[in-house]
Amino acid sequence: MKRDVYLEDKPLEEAQQEYLAHLAGVGALAPGPSEVIAVEEGAGRVTAAPVYARTSSPHYHAAAMDGVAVRAADTFGASDATPKKLTLGAPAAVVDTGDPLPPECDAVIMIEDVHFIDENVFEITAGAVPWQHVRVIGEDVVATEMIVPANHRLRPVDLGGILAGGLTEIAVHPRPKVALLPTGTELVQPGVPLKPGDIIEYNTRVLGAMVAEWGGSPQRREITVDDYQALKERLEEAVAECDVVLINAGSSAGREDYTAELIGELGRVLTHGVAIKPGKPVVLGEVAGKPVIGVPGYSVSAVLAAELFVKPIIYSKLGAVPPVREKTNAIVSRKIVSPMGTEEFVRVKLGQVGDKIIATAISRGAGVIMSMVRADGILRVPRLSEGYNAGESVTVELMRPLAEVRETTVIIGSHDIALDVLANHLRQKYPFATLSSAHVGSLGGLSALKRGEAHCAGTHLLDEETGDYNVSYIKRLLADQPVVLVNLVYREQGLIVAPGNPHGIRGVEDLAARGLSYINRQRGAGTRILFDFKLKERGIDPDDIKGYEREEYTHMAVAAAVASGSADAGMGIRAAAKALGLDFVPVVEERYDLCIPGIYYDTPYIKRLLEIMIEPAFQKEVQGLGGYDLRDCGKIMYDSRG
Amino acid sequence: MKRDVYLEDKPLEEAQQEYLAHLAGVGALAPGPSEVIAVEEGAGRVTAAPVYARTSSPHYHAAAMDGVAVRAADTFGASDATPKKLTLGAPAAVVDTGDPLPPECDAVIMIEDVHFIDENVFEITAGAVPWQHVRVIGEDVVATEMIVPANHRLRPVDLGGILAGGLTEIAVHPRPKVALLPTGTELVQPGVPLKPGDIIEYNTRVLGAMVAEWGGSPQRREITVDDYQALKERLEEAVAECDVVLINAGSSAGREDYTAELIGELGRVLTHGVAIKPGKPVVLGEVAGKPVIGVPGYSVSAVLAAELFVKPIIYSKLGAVPPVREKTNAIVSRKIVSPMGTEEFVRVKLGQVGDKIIATAISRGAGVIMSMVRADGILRVPRLSEGYNAGESVTVELMRPLAEVRETTVIIGSHDIALDVLANHLRQKYPFATLSSAHVGSLGGLSALKRGEAHCAGTHLLDEETGDYNVSYIKRLLADQPVVLVNLVYREQGLIVAPGNPHGIRGVEDLAARGLSYINRQRGAGTRILFDFKLKERGIDPDDIKGYEREEYTHMAVAAAVASGSADAGMGIRAAAKALGLDFVPVVEERYDLCIPGIYYDTPYIKRLLEIMIEPAFQKEVQGLGGYDLRDCGKIMYDSRG
């Protein structure tokens, strides 16, 4: 059981430069032989040669106005005092915009300035300057002039310039063909019923869409099982037919990770392992003068590896350079710890709160594609940094336009599924607006408000003494900040248990007594506080709860743990249980409010939400989730403004 | 001969708001019935409904590392001092990343931390925390969770999230069908031999590419001649089949401009004439609940009208809002005068010179599509402004990325065709770099350097007293600025005349003597100075030269004027005559240099040019143009640095 378990740890820049230099050396970065296409199919393509006009535009002297074409010399001396009469046909003629000037005419008088006395005779009260209101030959394009240079990505207006110059075809760089080889015995096509161990093969679909976006032509192949000989044949085929080959995955150093060995056998491996996270187990190779890259199997790693190593190749083969991602400054909301020696690509949510843009890290798992779906930007933590403290200023690469980030309502705090419904209704009513929610628990949300990092916080904090919700916490934690507390929902909290409740759980007291395994929420979550309160009420020591230390951040994650059998019970809302077809043992009805700082209460960030909360369509959808009561939805429960 | 020659002059914002409000009122802005497509075809499409996960991902507890799956409880107590031996199969098992955890296992120990004693027995020196290195069910996506909301434009990573959530199909908004009706008896298809009066029908190709870029589906129709009944049938057909109809052109108030009348007959005209330039004669109408827009015939007007009135409709029908164009601050290099009462869209070239971005207006003709091709940005002059003075700070909407603008070498001054060749070689060697040249004549170029608006200036200024070129002008005009003067070419200047030189012109003296018509260059152009010098030498009064007051800005424009017969002769370079198949009467060989301020001489802006100028490929191409001598190309002719 010997394995080569160690990968290189090459710094990113070194790996990139060395690889691109090698590829340039073997000619693998140059565009392929140009192809000739119809100009009107050219949008988005890149010119392979400068485009020179064949004809001038206009190719004749054209009237630039509706009016009468005249010989300017015939009009000299006309004035209000001494109007001049001219006759059509000598050589004057009525012309419309675009008409050719009749022979001998060299000016046009606008129709508004002409007074017809009869059908043939007209009067003017001002002389015409030669060539006035005339588009002379070549005003737009002169024959032989360069319309666009080589290596120019054609925009719609360029097609106009080229067609105006008399061309109907142009030479463009071919789209680089990129073979996408999904490999792995565990892979199944989307839509196939899943068995444990099956992995839906979606990476090559994502990579394919990326390649197409960059201007390449993705060539997705069938799934190859982990068989060295089969992989070898597929790779040889792909190298023969395509310009670039991506093998996904098998790029690490596991028992069935053949990619590096294979590339080494058929060609050359330049790097196996780059000091980035995610994305470390990448293989940068070359076979027969073509780039062959072993892309890691984890979805986020795959996307990042493609961005860092494949994108520059595609652009180079199109005679272009990748566009630079827009950047923004932002303030880190929560401490980000990152390993020294590795450049980390942290996905962040962004939102403008007051005059600052706030960046909050989201899941860092290499296999969490949803972290890319949800991300507004990427924060690079350099190789020699250990991360950032809360409040530190950083530069973030944007994954969506800054203008959209600026229209985002930032809600940080407790999670409730009704927020997803709210987010969706918001987007449907205001297509430019987004509700971005970060789930850090109720107390975390109030702290975020205190630090000025959110427009509002979702909170359901029980005051054990009064039995009331939220107000006592707000008075204590946000004493110097006027806020408005608006109810979103009342909801049932209880124990989420397996279908049919096989352990016959009746309440929290059964968990300790019967040694059942529990899945907890994170510290500061209202649900955890509620659970602790219930334990205390019944005199149960948390140490007697098996799994008390296992924490999840959302109701759905708790429900998923129960659904999978990894826990017998977890506290959460009924809607989460219902969503996954689980049973639910009600414990309490609690109040879930939105806590809104006074300074944001009258801004569009909040007004849009309040408007939607009282709409019947929204309320009906939330009620349909189960376990919700909206009797106070939108009602002000507390207001500490002056 | 009665015509309704007056259009409205509605302010842009009013026209836009009124029109969109009307369209919203008749339901013309809502997306059509959603269509279901394969997820992998979804990139760029917009969701018609929120997408909820059907299955969790992972859908089983998966090993997150290559290693050994164990029951964590079995590992407690293991340490360096007290290693623990475990046996495979009880319940431990070797797993690769992605493998399902065997029943009863709840943690994975990395392969690096496992020491195998024999095939079945392994030793560990640290206990495993439950669920370590395990991707629990739903870590990425939890079934029923919202992956993306409605009205979300799908990016490649979103496809990954949706496929991971177990979906293979999604509902998206249909691409709005946009009918493009080219109308006009004068229109001919691209590629057809041209007669005077023919206009190449390229507008609907440009509009079609724009519509496609925005997410619509362009439906280009055949050309319709200017016949009211025929147009009416086409329009009725298009309204029945499509969601939006663009009629191009006939949108003004000329004899054969039927668009407004037609829309009025079949539906309703909301606006005919908007106070914008270019683009005024636009018709905003509605027929049978569908937007019908009369788009002006001039190409720049057409592009602008589509941007302003069609783009918002397409985006709205896709549940989205148009992206905001990136903007930049810039300094106006030359005074821009704009009519009061009209919002003007001035196309500008941009370049970063020192720490300023400089904006220079280019051709303002509504029919000059090349002004859009060449533009780096659009400067909007508001309706109630009369323009900007040189040096004023303005905001410019970018037509190419700021990063590219920053890599642009700005050359302002005299025009020479060798500069086009240089621009093209530059782009081929450095795909990210651009050479942007503005043609204001030699003196204009030196003034631009004085004002800090260019990286270099092309100049060929004859010192009448010494017979030398450029140096005396530089000493006088740029006395306090160290510069380097580098030769680009020697070139023949002479009279460009019709093929066969029908008037037998031998030199400038023949022009006055024989009353021939001349086409001049603008004030400050080296060629004009040369012409004036030659007139003076021969004692000719400029007033005796017919056409002396008619000015063009480039050699090619002069040649075009001669080619068209609008002038008998014009002074220019041999290459311009050769390009258009004209004859050439040599007058003098002159020196054309690049004048480079010392502060830019060692920057990449200039170094890249100097590097290319000495390459044989560049020199060979310039020599092929005719009339050039490159004996000193790249040589320093003068250097006033310390």
PDB file of C-alpha atoms in Angstrom, chain A residues 15-219:
ATOM      1  CA  ALA A  15       3.573  27.813 -11.736  1.00  0.00           C
ATOM      2  CA  GLN A  16       1.662  30.097 -14.120  1.00  0.00           C
ATOM      3  CA  GLN A  17       4.706  31.818 -15.579  1.00  0.00           C
ATOM      4  CA  GLU A  18       6.705  28.650 -16.000  1.00  0.00           C
ATOM      5  CA  TYR A  19       3.775  26.856 -17.627  1.00  0.00           C
ATOM      6  CA  LEU A  20       2.873  29.659 -20.032  1.00  0.00           C
ATOM      7  CA  ALA A  21       6.528  30.156 -20.954  1.00  0.00           C
ATOM      8  CA  HIS A  22       6.855  26.459 -21.712  1.00  0.00           C
ATOM      9  CA  LEU A  23       3.668  26.437 -23.776  1.00  0.00           C
ATOM     10  CA  ALA A  24       4.781  29.531 -25.682  1.00  0.00           C
ATOM     11  CA  GLY A  25       8.075  27.776 -26.375  1.00  0.00           C
ATOM     12  CA  VAL A  26       6.371  24.793 -28.001  1.00  0.00           C
ATOM     13  CA  GLY A  27       3.971  27.057 -29.938  1.00  0.00           C
ATOM     14  CA  ALA A  28       0.933  25.959 -27.957  1.00  0.00           C
ATOM     15  CA  LEU A  29      -0.277  29.505 -27.280  1.00  0.00           C
ATOM     16  CA  ALA A  30      -0.419  30.762 -30.859  1.00  0.00           C
ATOM     17  CA  PRO A  31      -3.788  30.962 -32.646  1.00  0.00           C
ATOM     18  CA  GLY A  32      -4.590  28.182 -35.090  1.00  0.00           C
ATOM     19  CA  PRO A  33      -4.890  28.765 -38.870  1.00  0.00           C
ATOM     20  CA  SER A  34      -7.489  31.484 -39.393  1.00  0.00           C
ATOM     21  CA  GLU A  35     -10.975  30.696 -40.647  1.00  0.00           C
ATOM     22  CA  VAL A  36     -13.121  32.826 -42.945  1.00  0.00           C
ATOM     23  CA  ILE A  37     -16.656  33.577 -41.781  1.00  0.00           C
ATOM     24  CA  ALA A  38     -19.533  35.831 -42.831  1.00  0.00           C
ATOM     25  CA  VAL A  39     -19.173  39.283 -41.300  1.00  0.00           C
ATOM     26  CA  GLU A  40     -22.660  39.099 -39.851  1.00  0.00           C
ATOM     27  CA  GLU A  41     -21.696  35.991 -37.871  1.00  0.00           C
ATOM     28  CA  GLY A  42     -18.678  37.811 -36.487  1.00  0.00           C
ATOM     29  CA  ALA A  43     -19.864  39.277 -33.177  1.00  0.00           C
ATOM     30  CA  GLY A  44     -17.590  38.097 -30.379  1.00  0.00           C
ATOM     31  CA  ARG A  45     -15.010  36.600 -32.733  1.00  0.00           C
ATOM     32  CA  VAL A  46     -11.427  37.879 -32.924  1.00  0.00           C
ATOM     33  CA  THR A  47      -9.862  39.151 -36.145  1.00  0.00           C
ATOM     34  CA  ALA A  48      -6.917  37.151 -37.468  1.00  0.00           C
ATOM     35  CA  ALA A  49      -5.672  40.016 -39.672  1.00  0.00           C
ATOM     36  CA  PRO A  50      -6.309  43.737 -39.982  1.00  0.00           C
ATOM     37  CA  VAL A  51      -9.485  44.461 -41.907  1.00  0.00           C
ATOM     38  CA  TYR A  52      -9.090  47.028 -44.704  1.00  0.00           C
ATOM     39  CA  ALA A  53     -12.039  48.708 -46.445  1.00  0.00           C
ATOM     40  CA  ARG A  54     -12.659  47.569 -50.028  1.00  0.00           C
ATOM     41  CA  THR A  55     -14.995  50.406 -50.960  1.00  0.00           C
ATOM     42  CA  SER A  56     -15.578  53.867 -49.564  1.00  0.00           C
ATOM     43  CA  SER A  57     -18.718  54.728 -47.664  1.00  0.00           C
ATOM     44  CA  PRO A  58     -20.564  56.578 -48.954  1.00  0.00           C
ATOM     45  CA  HIS A  59     -19.298  55.535 -52.377  1.00  0.00           C
ATOM     46  CA  TYR A  60     -21.003  58.545 -54.001  1.00  0.00           C
ATOM     47  CA  HIS A  61     -21.762  62.101 -52.874  1.00  0.00           C
ATOM     48  CA  ALA A  62     -24.948  61.727 -50.905  1.00  0.00           C
ATOM     49  CA  ALA A  63     -27.548  64.203 -49.716  1.00  0.00           C
ATOM     50  CA  ALA A  64     -27.259  64.398 -45.940  1.00  0.00           C
ATOM     51  CA  MET A  65     -30.688  66.000 -45.551  1.00  0.00           C
ATOM     52  CA  ASP A  66     -34.055  65.968 -47.242  1.00  0.00           C
ATOM     53  CA  GLY A  67     -34.113  69.083 -49.446  1.00  0.00           C
ATOM     54  CA  VAL A  68     -33.052  70.472 -52.777  1.00  0.00           C
ATOM     55  CA  ALA A  69     -29.661  69.769 -54.336  1.00  0.00           C
ATOM     56  CA  VAL A  70     -28.170  72.839 -56.006  1.00  0.00           C
ATOM     57  CA  ARG A  71     -24.992  74.170 -57.585  1.00  0.00           C
ATOM     58  CA  ALA A  72     -23.739  76.413 -54.758  1.00  0.00           C
ATOM     59  CA  ALA A  73     -22.549  79.025 -57.236  1.00  0.00           C
ATOM     60  CA  ASP A  74     -26.174  79.500 -58.389  1.00  0.00           C
ATOM     61  CA  THR A  75     -27.258  80.453 -54.888  1.00  0.00           C
ATOM     62  CA  PHE A  76     -24.733  83.167 -54.085  1.00  0.00           C
ATOM     63  CA  GLY A  77     -26.268  86.473 -53.111  1.00  0.00           C
ATOM     64  CA  ALA A  78     -29.610  85.112 -51.895  1.00  0.00           C
ATOM     65  CA  SER A  79     -30.806  86.812 -48.699  1.00  0.00           C
ATOM     66  CA  ASP A  80     -33.999  87.778 -46.906  1.00  0.00           C
ATOM     67  CA  ALA A  81     -33.884  91.087 -48.717  1.00  0.00           C
ATOM     68  CA  THR A  82     -32.947  89.598 -52.075  1.00  0.00           C
ATOM     69  CA  PRO A  83     -34.502  86.126 -52.335  1.00  0.00           C
ATOM     70  CA  LYS A  84     -33.429  84.115 -55.307  1.00  0.00           C
ATOM     71  CA  LYS A  85     -35.638  81.957 -57.538  1.00  0.00           C
ATOM     72  CA  LEU A  86     -34.286  78.686 -58.917  1.00  0.00           C
ATOM     73  CA  THR A  87     -35.835  76.132 -61.204  1.00  0.00           C
ATOM     74  CA  LEU A  88     -35.689  72.367 -60.760  1.00  0.00           C
ATOM     75  CA  GLY A  89     -33.628  70.550 -63.357  1.00  0.00           C
ATOM     76  CA  ALA A  90     -31.101  73.281 -64.004  1.00  0.00           C
ATOM     77  CA  PRO A  91     -29.360  71.472 -62.346  1.00  0.00           C
ATOM     78  CA  ALA A  92     -31.289  71.589 -59.045  1.00  0.00           C
ATOM     79  CA  ALA A  93     -33.325  68.580 -57.932  1.00  0.00           C
ATOM     80  CA  VAL A  94     -35.382  67.559 -54.954  1.00  0.00           C
ATOM     81  CA  VAL A  95     -33.457  64.954 -52.944  1.00  0.00           C
ATOM     82  CA  ASP A  96     -34.088  62.796 -49.903  1.00  0.00           C
ATOM     83  CA  THR A  97     -31.449  61.917 -47.382  1.00  0.00           C
ATOM     84  CA  GLY A  98     -29.096  59.379 -48.931  1.00  0.00           C
ATOM     85  CA  ASP A  99     -29.899  60.225 -52.546  1.00  0.00           C
ATOM     86  CA  PRO A 100     -26.934  60.761 -54.856  1.00  0.00           C
ATOM     87  CA  LEU A 101     -26.237  64.380 -55.749  1.00  0.00           C
ATOM     88  CA  PRO A 102     -27.239  65.066 -59.378  1.00  0.00           C
ATOM     89  CA  PRO A 103     -24.311  65.909 -61.687  1.00  0.00           C
ATOM     90  CA  GLU A 104     -23.030  69.494 -61.263  1.00  0.00           C
ATOM     91  CA  CYS A 105     -24.725  69.898 -57.854  1.00  0.00           C
ATOM     92  CA  ASP A 106     -22.413  70.405 -54.900  1.00  0.00           C
ATOM     93  CA  ALA A 107     -24.691  71.420 -52.020  1.00  0.00           C
ATOM     94  CA  VAL A 108     -28.066  70.663 -50.454  1.00  0.00           C
ATOM     95  CA  ILE A 109     -30.515  73.201 -49.053  1.00  0.00           C
ATOM     96  CA  MET A 110     -32.710  71.810 -46.291  1.00  0.00           C
ATOM     97  CA  ILE A 111     -36.353  71.408 -47.210  1.00  0.00           C
ATOM     98  CA  GLU A 112     -37.302  73.725 -44.318  1.00  0.00           C
ATOM     99  CA  ASP A 113     -35.378  76.567 -46.007  1.00  0.00           C
ATOM    100  CA  VAL A 114     -36.961  76.161 -49.427  1.00  0.00           C
ATOM    101  CA  HIS A 115     -40.197  77.854 -50.511  1.00  0.00           C
ATOM    102  CA  PHE A 116     -41.840  76.343 -53.576  1.00  0.00           C
ATOM    103  CA  ILE A 117     -43.675  78.849 -55.699  1.00  0.00           C
ATOM    104  CA  ASP A 118     -44.986  76.284 -58.126  1.00  0.00           C
ATOM    105  CA  GLU A 119     -44.109  72.706 -58.969  1.00  0.00           C
ATOM    106  CA  ASN A 120     -40.816  73.639 -60.551  1.00  0.00           C
ATOM    107  CA  VAL A 121     -39.747  76.956 -59.132  1.00  0.00           C
ATOM    108  CA  PHE A 122     -38.546  77.545 -55.613  1.00  0.00           C
ATOM    109  CA  GLU A 123     -37.230  80.492 -53.694  1.00  0.00           C
ATOM    110  CA  ILE A 124     -34.334  80.630 -51.243  1.00  0.00           C
ATOM    111  CA  THR A 125     -33.314  83.401 -48.883  1.00  0.00           C
ATOM    112  CA  ALA A 126     -29.733  82.328 -48.155  1.00  0.00           C
ATOM    113  CA  GLY A 127     -26.830  81.159 -50.251  1.00  0.00           C
ATOM    114  CA  ALA A 128     -25.484  77.602 -49.958  1.00  0.00           C
ATOM    115  CA  VAL A 129     -21.869  76.922 -49.016  1.00  0.00           C
ATOM    116  CA  PRO A 130     -20.284  74.344 -51.341  1.00  0.00           C
ATOM    117  CA  TRP A 131     -20.639  70.798 -49.936  1.00  0.00           C
ATOM    118  CA  GLN A 132     -23.086  71.815 -47.227  1.00  0.00           C
ATOM    119  CA  HIS A 133     -25.407  68.947 -46.149  1.00  0.00           C
ATOM    120  CA  VAL A 134     -23.516  66.575 -48.404  1.00  0.00           C
ATOM    121  CA  ARG A 135     -21.930  63.353 -47.239  1.00  0.00           C
ATOM    122  CA  VAL A 136     -18.922  63.249 -49.515  1.00  0.00           C
ATOM    123  CA  ILE A 137     -17.419  60.020 -50.755  1.00  0.00           C
ATOM    124  CA  GLY A 138     -15.513  58.308 -47.942  1.00  0.00           C
ATOM    125  CA  GLU A 139     -16.908  60.491 -45.182  1.00  0.00           C
ATOM    126  CA  ASP A 140     -17.404  57.351 -43.137  1.00  0.00           C
ATOM    127  CA  VAL A 141     -14.942  54.821 -44.526  1.00  0.00           C
ATOM    128  CA  VAL A 142     -12.259  55.422 -47.168  1.00  0.00           C
ATOM    129  CA  ALA A 143     -11.340  52.451 -49.348  1.00  0.00           C
ATOM    130  CA  THR A 144      -8.080  50.772 -48.159  1.00  0.00           C
ATOM    131  CA  GLU A 145      -8.369  52.314 -44.690  1.00  0.00           C
ATOM    132  CA  MET A 146      -7.871  49.957 -41.743  1.00  0.00           C
ATOM    133  CA  ILE A 147     -11.243  49.394 -40.076  1.00  0.00           C
ATOM    134  CA  VAL A 148     -10.051  47.208 -37.220  1.00  0.00           C
ATOM    135  CA  PRO A 149      -6.608  45.774 -36.477  1.00  0.00           C
ATOM    136  CA  ALA A 150      -5.773  42.108 -36.034  1.00  0.00           C
ATOM    137  CA  ASN A 151      -6.528  40.531 -32.645  1.00  0.00           C
ATOM    138  CA  HIS A 152      -9.626  42.656 -32.236  1.00  0.00           C
ATOM    139  CA  ARG A 153     -12.716  41.139 -30.611  1.00  0.00           C
ATOM    140  CA  LEU A 154     -15.577  42.217 -32.838  1.00  0.00           C
ATOM    141  CA  ARG A 155     -18.447  44.185 -31.334  1.00  0.00           C
ATOM    142  CA  PRO A 156     -21.745  44.816 -33.139  1.00  0.00           C
ATOM    143  CA  VAL A 157     -20.640  48.282 -34.332  1.00  0.00           C
ATOM    144  CA  ASP A 158     -17.482  46.777 -35.844  1.00  0.00           C
ATOM    145  CA  LEU A 159     -19.637  44.581 -38.059  1.00  0.00           C
ATOM    146  CA  GLY A 160     -21.249  47.797 -39.309  1.00  0.00           C
ATOM    147  CA  GLY A 161     -17.882  49.372 -40.118  1.00  0.00           C
ATOM    148  CA  ILE A 162     -16.706  46.252 -41.938  1.00  0.00           C
ATOM    149  CA  LEU A 163     -19.915  45.836 -43.966  1.00  0.00           C
ATOM    150  CA  ALA A 164     -19.840  49.572 -44.777  1.00  0.00           C
ATOM    151  CA  GLY A 165     -16.316  49.013 -46.098  1.00  0.00           C
ATOM    152  CA  GLY A 166     -17.690  46.575 -48.655  1.00  0.00           C
ATOM    153  CA  LEU A 167     -16.634  43.286 -47.058  1.00  0.00           C
ATOM    154  CA  THR A 168     -18.889  40.298 -46.555  1.00  0.00           C
ATOM    155  CA  GLU A 169     -16.333  37.878 -45.123  1.00  0.00           C
ATOM    156  CA  ILE A 170     -13.492  38.173 -42.663  1.00  0.00           C
ATOM    157  CA  ALA A 171     -10.680  36.042 -41.320  1.00  0.00           C
ATOM    158  CA  VAL A 172     -10.942  35.262 -37.619  1.00  0.00           C
ATOM    159  CA  HIS A 173      -8.982  33.134 -35.208  1.00  0.00           C
ATOM    160  CA  PRO A 174     -10.594  29.716 -34.793  1.00  0.00           C
ATOM    161  CA  ARG A 175     -12.212  29.039 -31.432  1.00  0.00           C
ATOM    162  CA  PRO A 176      -9.731  26.825 -29.573  1.00  0.00           C
ATOM    163  CA  LYS A 177     -11.177  23.335 -29.209  1.00  0.00           C
ATOM    164  CA  VAL A 178     -11.046  22.298 -25.589  1.00  0.00           C
ATOM    165  CA  ALA A 179     -11.569  18.614 -24.831  1.00  0.00           C
ATOM    166  CA  LEU A 180     -13.255  17.971 -21.489  1.00  0.00           C
ATOM    167  CA  LEU A 181     -12.620  14.451 -20.225  1.00  0.00           C
ATOM    168  CA  PRO A 182     -14.678  13.478 -17.192  1.00  0.00           C
ATOM    169  CA  THR A 183     -13.007  10.545 -15.479  1.00  0.00           C
ATOM    170  CA  GLY A 184     -13.961   8.506 -12.448  1.00  0.00           C
ATOM    171  CA  THR A 185     -15.775   5.262 -11.798  1.00  0.00           C
ATOM    172  CA  GLU A 186     -18.021   7.125  -9.327  1.00  0.00           C
ATOM    173  CA  LEU A 187     -19.355   9.613 -11.918  1.00  0.00           C
ATOM    174  CA  VAL A 188     -22.918   9.410 -13.247  1.00  0.00           C
ATOM    175  CA  GLN A 189     -24.696  11.642 -15.733  1.00  0.00           C
ATOM    176  CA  PRO A 190     -27.196  14.189 -14.405  1.00  0.00           C
ATOM    177  CA  GLY A 191     -30.716  12.797 -14.076  1.00  0.00           C
ATOM    178  CA  VAL A 192     -29.659   9.231 -13.277  1.00  0.00           C
ATOM    179  CA  PRO A 193     -31.123   7.859  -9.980  1.00  0.00           C
ATOM    180  CA  LEU A 194     -28.384   8.099  -7.372  1.00  0.00           C
ATOM    181  CA  LYS A 195     -26.789   5.314  -5.305  1.00  0.00           C
ATOM    182  CA  PRO A 196     -24.442   6.051  -2.383  1.00  0.00           C
ATOM    183  CA  GLY A 197     -21.023   6.860  -3.824  1.00  0.00           C
ATOM    184  CA  ASP A 198     -22.419   8.194  -7.101  1.00  0.00           C
ATOM    185  CA  ILE A 199     -21.275  11.681  -7.996  1.00  0.00           C
ATOM    186  CA  ILE A 200     -23.218  13.741 -10.534  1.00  0.00           C
ATOM    187  CA  GLU A 201     -20.848  14.664 -13.349  1.00  0.00           C
ATOM    188  CA  TYR A 202     -21.441  18.372 -13.562  1.00  0.00           C
ATOM    189  CA  ASN A 203     -17.889  19.739 -13.533  1.00  0.00           C
ATOM    190  CA  THR A 204     -17.384  19.410 -17.278  1.00  0.00           C
ATOM    191  CA  ARG A 205     -20.704  21.225 -17.830  1.00  0.00           C
ATOM    192  CA  VAL A 206     -19.469  24.127 -15.733  1.00  0.00           C
ATOM    193  CA  LEU A 207     -16.019  24.052 -17.358  1.00  0.00           C
ATOM    194  CA  GLY A 208     -17.643  23.859 -20.788  1.00  0.00           C
ATOM    195  CA  ALA A 209     -19.767  26.930 -20.142  1.00  0.00           C
ATOM    196  CA  MET A 210     -16.678  28.786 -18.907  1.00  0.00           C
ATOM    197  CA  VAL A 211     -14.678  27.796 -21.981  1.00  0.00           C
ATOM    198  CA  ALA A 212     -17.521  28.957 -24.249  1.00  0.00           C
ATOM    199  CA  GLU A 213     -17.713  32.270 -22.396  1.00  0.00           C
ATOM    200  CA  TRP A 214     -13.998  32.840 -23.012  1.00  0.00           C
ATOM    201  CA  GLY A 215     -14.396  32.157 -26.728  1.00  0.00           C
ATOM    202  CA  GLY A 216     -13.328  28.520 -26.874  1.00  0.00           C
ATOM    203  CA  SER A 217     -15.271  25.578 -28.237  1.00  0.00           C
ATOM    204  CA  PRO A 218     -15.905  22.991 -25.490  1.00  0.00           C
ATOM    205  CA  GLN A 219     -15.844  19.353 -26.589  1.00  0.00           C
TER     206      GLN A 219
END
